[in-house]
PDB file of C-alpha atoms in Angstrom:
ATOM      1  CA  UNK A   1       9.685  -2.320   7.605  1.00 45.00           C
ATOM      2  CA  UNK A   2      12.720  -3.936   5.968  1.00 48.00           C
ATOM      3  CA  UNK A   3      12.761  -6.733   8.540  1.00 58.00           C
ATOM      4  CA  UNK A   4       9.221  -7.887   7.702  1.00 63.00           C
ATOM      5  CA  UNK A   5       9.263 -10.629   5.017  1.00 60.00           C
ATOM      6  CA  UNK A   6       7.921  -9.767   1.573  1.00 61.00           C
ATOM      7  CA  UNK A   7       7.355 -13.064  -0.325  1.00 59.00           C
ATOM      8  CA  UNK A   8       7.879 -11.683  -3.829  1.00 56.00           C
ATOM      9  CA  UNK A   9       7.444 -15.094  -5.408  1.00 49.00           C
ATOM     10  CA  UNK A  10       3.725 -14.653  -4.737  1.00 49.00           C
ATOM     11  CA  UNK A  11       3.362 -12.782  -8.001  1.00 47.00           C
ATOM     12  CA  UNK A  12       5.238 -14.967 -10.444  1.00 47.00           C
ATOM     13  CA  UNK A  13       4.762 -18.327  -8.728  1.00 47.00           C
ATOM     14  CA  UNK A  14       2.032 -18.106  -6.137  1.00 52.00           C
ATOM     15  CA  UNK A  15       2.415 -21.711  -4.990  1.00 49.00           C
ATOM     16  CA  UNK A  16       6.038 -21.025  -4.067  1.00 54.00           C
ATOM     17  CA  UNK A  17       5.005 -17.789  -2.389  1.00 56.00           C
ATOM     18  CA  UNK A  18       2.501 -19.625  -0.224  1.00 67.00           C
ATOM     19  CA  UNK A  19       5.147 -22.221   0.634  1.00 72.00           C
ATOM     20  CA  UNK A  20       7.411 -19.417   1.898  1.00 73.00           C
ATOM     21  CA  UNK A  21       4.593 -18.181   4.140  1.00 75.00           C
ATOM     22  CA  UNK A  22       3.711 -21.667   5.393  1.00 75.00           C
ATOM     23  CA  UNK A  23       7.338 -22.253   6.368  1.00 80.00           C
ATOM     24  CA  UNK A  24       7.460 -19.120   8.520  1.00 79.00           C
ATOM     25  CA  UNK A  25       7.216 -19.555  12.278  1.00 81.00           C
ATOM     26  CA  UNK A  26       3.939 -18.596  13.905  1.00 79.00           C
ATOM     27  CA  UNK A  27       2.776 -15.921  14.420  1.00 80.00           C
ATOM     28  CA  UNK A  28       3.514 -15.139  10.765  1.00 81.00           C
ATOM     29  CA  UNK A  29       3.853 -11.480   9.796  1.00 85.00           C
ATOM     30  CA  UNK A  30       4.510 -10.469   6.208  1.00 84.00           C
ATOM     31  CA  UNK A  31       3.811  -7.614   3.815  1.00 83.00           C
ATOM     32  CA  UNK A  32       2.439  -7.972   0.331  1.00 82.00           C
ATOM     33  CA  UNK A  33       0.862  -6.207  -2.651  1.00 81.00           C
ATOM     34  CA  UNK A  34      -1.359  -9.248  -3.213  1.00 81.00           C
ATOM     35  CA  UNK A  35      -4.848  -8.743  -4.561  1.00 85.00           C
ATOM     36  CA  UNK A  36      -7.817  -9.676  -2.412  1.00 88.00           C
ATOM     37  CA  UNK A  37      -8.579 -12.758  -4.495  1.00 84.00           C
ATOM     38  CA  UNK A  38      -5.035 -14.000  -3.875  1.00 78.00           C
ATOM     39  CA  UNK A  39      -5.716 -14.198  -0.131  1.00 77.00           C
ATOM     40  CA  UNK A  40      -8.084 -17.164  -0.312  1.00 70.00           C
ATOM     41  CA  UNK A  41      -5.850 -19.160   2.016  1.00 66.00           C
ATOM     42  CA  UNK A  42      -6.994 -16.798   4.779  1.00 67.00           C
ATOM     43  CA  UNK A  43     -10.180 -17.406   6.699  1.00 60.00           C
ATOM     44  CA  UNK A  44     -12.048 -16.137   9.730  1.00 57.00           C
ATOM     45  CA  UNK A  45     -11.396 -19.489  11.387  1.00 60.00           C
ATOM     46  CA  UNK A  46      -7.600 -19.234  11.347  1.00 68.00           C
ATOM     47  CA  UNK A  47      -7.661 -15.847  13.101  1.00 78.00           C
ATOM     48  CA  UNK A  48      -5.697 -14.007  10.405  1.00 86.00           C
ATOM     49  CA  UNK A  49      -5.607 -10.243  10.581  1.00 90.00           C
ATOM     50  CA  UNK A  50      -4.981  -7.881   7.681  1.00 92.00           C
ATOM     51  CA  UNK A  51      -3.759  -4.306   7.967  1.00 95.00           C
ATOM     52  CA  UNK A  52      -4.595  -2.642   4.667  1.00 96.00           C
ATOM     53  CA  UNK A  53      -3.080   0.726   3.770  1.00 96.00           C
ATOM     54  CA  UNK A  54      -4.575   2.752   0.927  1.00 97.00           C
ATOM     55  CA  UNK A  55      -3.315   5.981  -0.608  1.00 96.00           C
ATOM     56  CA  UNK A  56      -4.143   8.785  -3.042  1.00 97.00           C
ATOM     57  CA  UNK A  57      -3.411   7.355  -6.516  1.00 96.00           C
ATOM     58  CA  UNK A  58      -1.662  10.584  -7.517  1.00 96.00           C
ATOM     59  CA  UNK A  59       0.937  10.075  -4.794  1.00 95.00           C
ATOM     60  CA  UNK A  60       1.058   6.364  -5.601  1.00 92.00           C
ATOM     61  CA  UNK A  61       2.174   7.246  -9.130  1.00 92.00           C
ATOM     62  CA  UNK A  62       4.947   9.537  -7.867  1.00 91.00           C
ATOM     63  CA  UNK A  63       6.094   7.005  -5.296  1.00 87.00           C
ATOM     64  CA  UNK A  64       6.138   4.162  -7.817  1.00 86.00           C
ATOM     65  CA  UNK A  65       8.010   6.264 -10.341  1.00 87.00           C
ATOM     66  CA  UNK A  66      10.668   7.139  -7.752  1.00 84.00           C
ATOM     67  CA  UNK A  67      10.783   3.649  -6.271  1.00 78.00           C
ATOM     68  CA  UNK A  68      11.344   2.046  -9.679  1.00 80.00           C
ATOM     69  CA  UNK A  69      14.641   3.869 -10.063  1.00 75.00           C
ATOM     70  CA  UNK A  70      15.526   3.002  -6.470  1.00 74.00           C
ATOM     71  CA  UNK A  71      15.308  -0.736  -7.131  1.00 71.00           C
ATOM     72  CA  UNK A  72      16.648  -0.716 -10.684  1.00 72.00           C
ATOM     73  CA  UNK A  73      13.307  -1.146 -12.456  1.00 73.00           C
ATOM     74  CA  UNK A  74      13.138   2.157 -14.306  1.00 75.00           C
ATOM     75  CA  UNK A  75      12.252   0.228 -17.459  1.00 72.00           C
ATOM     76  CA  UNK A  76       8.921  -0.621 -15.852  1.00 74.00           C
ATOM     77  CA  UNK A  77       7.749   3.006 -15.543  1.00 78.00           C
ATOM     78  CA  UNK A  78       9.737   4.682 -18.324  1.00 81.00           C
ATOM     79  CA  UNK A  79      11.370   8.092 -18.274  1.00 87.00           C
ATOM     80  CA  UNK A  80       8.270  10.318 -18.447  1.00 90.00           C
ATOM     81  CA  UNK A  81       6.175  10.519 -15.291  1.00 92.00           C
ATOM     82  CA  UNK A  82       3.265  12.129 -17.173  1.00 95.00           C
ATOM     83  CA  UNK A  83       3.126   9.197 -19.585  1.00 91.00           C
ATOM     84  CA  UNK A  84       3.347   6.773 -16.673  1.00 90.00           C
ATOM     85  CA  UNK A  85       0.508   8.619 -14.912  1.00 92.00           C
ATOM     86  CA  UNK A  86      -1.567   8.377 -18.097  1.00 92.00           C
ATOM     87  CA  UNK A  87      -1.029   4.612 -18.318  1.00 89.00           C
ATOM     88  CA  UNK A  88      -1.736   4.187 -14.621  1.00 91.00           C
ATOM     89  CA  UNK A  89      -4.983   6.175 -14.896  1.00 92.00           C
ATOM     90  CA  UNK A  90      -6.036   4.084 -17.889  1.00 89.00           C
ATOM     91  CA  UNK A  91      -5.451   1.047 -15.685  1.00 83.00           C
ATOM     92  CA  UNK A  92      -2.664  -0.177 -17.954  1.00 68.00           C
ATOM     93  CA  UNK A  93      -0.017  -0.056 -15.243  1.00 55.00           C
ATOM     94  CA  UNK A  94       2.205  -3.138 -14.968  1.00 55.00           C
ATOM     95  CA  UNK A  95      -0.052  -6.123 -14.335  1.00 50.00           C
ATOM     96  CA  UNK A  96       0.217  -8.290 -11.258  1.00 53.00           C
ATOM     97  CA  UNK A  97       1.143 -11.252 -13.461  1.00 50.00           C
ATOM     98  CA  UNK A  98       4.271  -9.341 -14.518  1.00 52.00           C
ATOM     99  CA  UNK A  99       5.293  -8.593 -10.951  1.00 48.00           C
ATOM    100  CA  UNK A 100       3.775  -5.114 -10.652  1.00 52.00           C
ATOM    101  CA  UNK A 101       1.275  -3.739  -8.150  1.00 52.00           C
ATOM    102  CA  UNK A 102      -1.367  -3.742 -10.855  1.00 73.00           C
ATOM    103  CA  UNK A 103      -4.665  -1.869 -10.968  1.00 90.00           C
ATOM    104  CA  UNK A 104      -5.321   0.731  -8.224  1.00 93.00           C
ATOM    105  CA  UNK A 105      -9.113   0.553  -8.591  1.00 95.00           C
ATOM    106  CA  UNK A 106      -9.291  -3.241  -8.626  1.00 92.00           C
ATOM    107  CA  UNK A 107      -6.777  -3.591  -5.811  1.00 92.00           C
ATOM    108  CA  UNK A 108      -8.683  -1.296  -3.453  1.00 96.00           C
ATOM    109  CA  UNK A 109     -12.137  -2.480  -4.461  1.00 96.00           C
ATOM    110  CA  UNK A 110     -11.347  -6.057  -3.459  1.00 95.00           C
ATOM    111  CA  UNK A 111     -10.338  -5.253   0.101  1.00 95.00           C
ATOM    112  CA  UNK A 112     -12.833  -2.456   0.648  1.00 97.00           C
ATOM    113  CA  UNK A 113     -15.775  -4.592  -0.440  1.00 96.00           C
ATOM    114  CA  UNK A 114     -14.375  -7.566   1.552  1.00 94.00           C
ATOM    115  CA  UNK A 115     -16.881 -10.227   0.445  1.00 92.00           C
ATOM    116  CA  UNK A 116     -15.142 -12.940   2.493  1.00 89.00           C
ATOM    117  CA  UNK A 117     -15.395 -10.869   5.681  1.00 89.00           C
ATOM    118  CA  UNK A 118     -11.713 -10.993   6.541  1.00 90.00           C
ATOM    119  CA  UNK A 119     -10.660  -9.218   9.719  1.00 92.00           C
ATOM    120  CA  UNK A 120      -9.227  -6.031   8.187  1.00 94.00           C
ATOM    121  CA  UNK A 121      -7.985  -2.799   9.728  1.00 97.00           C
ATOM    122  CA  UNK A 122      -8.102  -0.070   7.073  1.00 98.00           C
ATOM    123  CA  UNK A 123      -5.574   2.741   7.333  1.00 97.00           C
ATOM    124  CA  UNK A 124      -5.431   5.765   5.099  1.00 97.00           C
ATOM    125  CA  UNK A 125      -1.787   6.486   4.339  1.00 95.00           C
ATOM    126  CA  UNK A 126      -2.317  10.221   4.801  1.00 95.00           C
ATOM    127  CA  UNK A 127      -3.632   9.600   8.336  1.00 96.00           C
ATOM    128  CA  UNK A 128      -0.633   7.402   9.045  1.00 94.00           C
ATOM    129  CA  UNK A 129       1.640  10.323   8.186  1.00 91.00           C
ATOM    130  CA  UNK A 130      -0.401  13.045   9.884  1.00 93.00           C
ATOM    131  CA  UNK A 131      -1.487  11.180  13.025  1.00 94.00           C
ATOM    132  CA  UNK A 132       1.210   8.565  13.391  1.00 94.00           C
ATOM    133  CA  UNK A 133       0.904   8.077  17.150  1.00 94.00           C
ATOM    134  CA  UNK A 134      -2.858   7.639  16.935  1.00 95.00           C
ATOM    135  CA  UNK A 135      -2.517   5.094  14.136  1.00 96.00           C
ATOM    136  CA  UNK A 136       0.216   3.208  16.013  1.00 96.00           C
ATOM    137  CA  UNK A 137      -2.166   2.830  18.956  1.00 95.00           C
ATOM    138  CA  UNK A 138      -4.960   1.714  16.626  1.00 96.00           C
ATOM    139  CA  UNK A 139      -2.709  -0.965  15.107  1.00 96.00           C
ATOM    140  CA  UNK A 140      -1.557  -2.033  18.561  1.00 95.00           C
ATOM    141  CA  UNK A 141      -5.144  -2.453  19.753  1.00 95.00           C
ATOM    142  CA  UNK A 142      -6.151  -4.278  16.572  1.00 96.00           C
ATOM    143  CA  UNK A 143      -3.369  -6.785  17.153  1.00 93.00           C
ATOM    144  CA  UNK A 144      -4.510  -7.328  20.728  1.00 93.00           C
ATOM    145  CA  UNK A 145      -1.287  -6.171  22.356  1.00 93.00           C
ATOM    146  CA  UNK A 146      -1.117  -4.492  25.789  1.00 95.00           C
ATOM    147  CA  UNK A 147      -1.871  -0.773  25.718  1.00 95.00           C
ATOM    148  CA  UNK A 148       1.201   1.322  24.934  1.00 94.00           C
ATOM    149  CA  UNK A 149       2.425   4.008  27.268  1.00 94.00           C
ATOM    150  CA  UNK A 150       3.040   7.420  25.727  1.00 94.00           C
ATOM    151  CA  UNK A 151       6.803   6.796  25.842  1.00 95.00           C
ATOM    152  CA  UNK A 152       6.410   3.427  24.108  1.00 95.00           C
ATOM    153  CA  UNK A 153       4.187   4.967  21.457  1.00 95.00           C
ATOM    154  CA  UNK A 154       6.747   7.706  20.830  1.00 94.00           C
ATOM    155  CA  UNK A 155       9.512   5.109  20.501  1.00 93.00           C
ATOM    156  CA  UNK A 156       7.518   3.178  17.884  1.00 92.00           C
ATOM    157  CA  UNK A 157       6.801   6.373  15.950  1.00 92.00           C
ATOM    158  CA  UNK A 158      10.476   7.368  15.930  1.00 90.00           C
ATOM    159  CA  UNK A 159      11.730   3.882  15.054  1.00 88.00           C
ATOM    160  CA  UNK A 160       9.307   3.508  12.140  1.00 84.00           C
ATOM    161  CA  UNK A 161       9.683   6.971  10.647  1.00 82.00           C
ATOM    162  CA  UNK A 162      10.829   7.298   7.069  1.00 77.00           C
ATOM    163  CA  UNK A 163      13.690   9.552   8.180  1.00 77.00           C
ATOM    164  CA  UNK A 164      14.876   6.774  10.473  1.00 78.00           C
ATOM    165  CA  UNK A 165      14.634   4.284   7.631  1.00 75.00           C
ATOM    166  CA  UNK A 166      16.796   6.526   5.454  1.00 71.00           C
ATOM    167  CA  UNK A 167      19.467   6.633   8.162  1.00 73.00           C
ATOM    168  CA  UNK A 168      19.456   2.840   8.502  1.00 69.00           C
ATOM    169  CA  UNK A 169      19.327   2.135   4.777  1.00 65.00           C
ATOM    170  CA  UNK A 170      21.599   4.308   2.639  1.00 63.00           C
ATOM    171  CA  UNK A 171      19.810   3.363  -0.577  1.00 59.00           C
ATOM    172  CA  UNK A 172      16.861   5.518   0.538  1.00 61.00           C
ATOM    173  CA  UNK A 173      18.903   8.691   0.957  1.00 56.00           C
ATOM    174  CA  UNK A 174      17.502  11.598  -1.025  1.00 56.00           C
ATOM    175  CA  UNK A 175      14.388   9.727  -2.092  1.00 61.00           C
ATOM    176  CA  UNK A 176      10.930  11.302  -1.942  1.00 57.00           C
ATOM    177  CA  UNK A 177       9.172   8.008  -1.320  1.00 59.00           C
ATOM    178  CA  UNK A 178       6.840   8.408   1.644  1.00 73.00           C
ATOM    179  CA  UNK A 179       5.788  12.033   1.170  1.00 80.00           C
ATOM    180  CA  UNK A 180       2.134  13.040   0.913  1.00 89.00           C
ATOM    181  CA  UNK A 181       1.006  15.627  -1.615  1.00 92.00           C
ATOM    182  CA  UNK A 182       4.213  15.048  -3.558  1.00 89.00           C
ATOM    183  CA  UNK A 183       2.241  14.857  -6.794  1.00 95.00           C
ATOM    184  CA  UNK A 184       1.606  18.611  -6.742  1.00 94.00           C
ATOM    185  CA  UNK A 185       5.236  19.198  -7.697  1.00 92.00           C
ATOM    186  CA  UNK A 186       5.454  16.456 -10.291  1.00 94.00           C
ATOM    187  CA  UNK A 187       2.152  15.874 -12.098  1.00 96.00           C
ATOM    188  CA  UNK A 188       0.486  18.028 -14.715  1.00 97.00           C
ATOM    189  CA  UNK A 189      -3.123  19.112 -14.299  1.00 97.00           C
ATOM    190  CA  UNK A 190      -4.080  16.680 -17.031  1.00 97.00           C
ATOM    191  CA  UNK A 191      -2.472  13.806 -15.132  1.00 97.00           C
ATOM    192  CA  UNK A 192      -4.150  14.877 -11.879  1.00 97.00           C
ATOM    193  CA  UNK A 193      -7.577  14.970 -13.492  1.00 97.00           C
ATOM    194  CA  UNK A 194      -7.057  11.581 -15.113  1.00 96.00           C
ATOM    195  CA  UNK A 195      -6.085   9.982 -11.794  1.00 96.00           C
ATOM    196  CA  UNK A 196      -9.021  11.616 -10.042  1.00 97.00           C
ATOM    197  CA  UNK A 197     -11.222   9.654 -12.432  1.00 97.00           C
ATOM    198  CA  UNK A 198      -9.824   6.505 -10.803  1.00 96.00           C
ATOM    199  CA  UNK A 199     -10.979   7.850  -7.441  1.00 97.00           C
ATOM    200  CA  UNK A 200     -14.475   8.489  -8.807  1.00 97.00           C
ATOM    201  CA  UNK A 201     -14.575   5.022 -10.330  1.00 96.00           C
ATOM    202  CA  UNK A 202     -13.678   3.397  -7.019  1.00 97.00           C
ATOM    203  CA  UNK A 203     -16.214   5.542  -5.148  1.00 97.00           C
ATOM    204  CA  UNK A 204     -18.919   4.158  -7.431  1.00 96.00           C
ATOM    205  CA  UNK A 205     -17.956   0.603  -6.464  1.00 96.00           C
ATOM    206  CA  UNK A 206     -17.769   0.876  -2.661  1.00 96.00           C
ATOM    207  CA  UNK A 207     -19.448   2.521   0.322  1.00 94.00           C
ATOM    208  CA  UNK A 208     -17.083   5.441   0.816  1.00 95.00           C
ATOM    209  CA  UNK A 209     -18.468   6.409   4.218  1.00 95.00           C
ATOM    210  CA  UNK A 210     -15.881   4.130   5.843  1.00 94.00           C
ATOM    211  CA  UNK A 211     -12.894   5.077   3.702  1.00 97.00           C
ATOM    212  CA  UNK A 212     -13.411   8.737   2.754  1.00 96.00           C
ATOM    213  CA  UNK A 213     -11.394   8.492  -0.438  1.00 97.00           C
ATOM    214  CA  UNK A 214     -13.511  11.318  -1.826  1.00 96.00           C
ATOM    215  CA  UNK A 215     -11.114  13.739  -0.140  1.00 96.00           C
ATOM    216  CA  UNK A 216      -8.513  12.751  -2.738  1.00 96.00           C
ATOM    217  CA  UNK A 217     -10.507  14.755  -5.269  1.00 95.00           C
ATOM    218  CA  UNK A 218      -9.939  17.980  -3.363  1.00 88.00           C
ATOM    219  CA  UNK A 219      -6.493  17.685  -1.774  1.00 75.00           C
TER     220      UNK A 219
END
């Protein structure tokens, strides 16, 4: 994860961010929080592939709150996770123009509606955690790589686990980033209900039969 480039300049200076990507050797692999409408340089003709991971907004809030302190940006989320959850649910979370991940509803709606018909593999974060080997194989097949043996699949799962990342990167030690259902220990019922409204809003904008985000209302 840490070895995959993350062109952060994309947010503040998108031209520079694109220049970073263009200067990478092919095949180019990078991770980003970019919105769908910021991916206009992609096209079906250039054979780009997108792996899009989506997650329960309640866990997103907890992960962001924890991650902000990890990278020295506590000022972005404040000291009160309930207040941060309230702002996030009201779609007032740090805007993309200020370097933040922006609006959960808008972010997901863009990719899930996919008006430009990009080649996208959608992965629910909770499935990635619960069925890691299965998802690894799905990603492998999507990328067109040779079929993995069971041993190779197990090696990928172990090497990409969050526990492994914490061993390799001391700054992650003791952090809760990566857990599912973490919100149950951190968010008030009021915050949970507010964030569930974001789920309902997104469900009204997309065909949820492919994504099954409705389960976030009952987890």
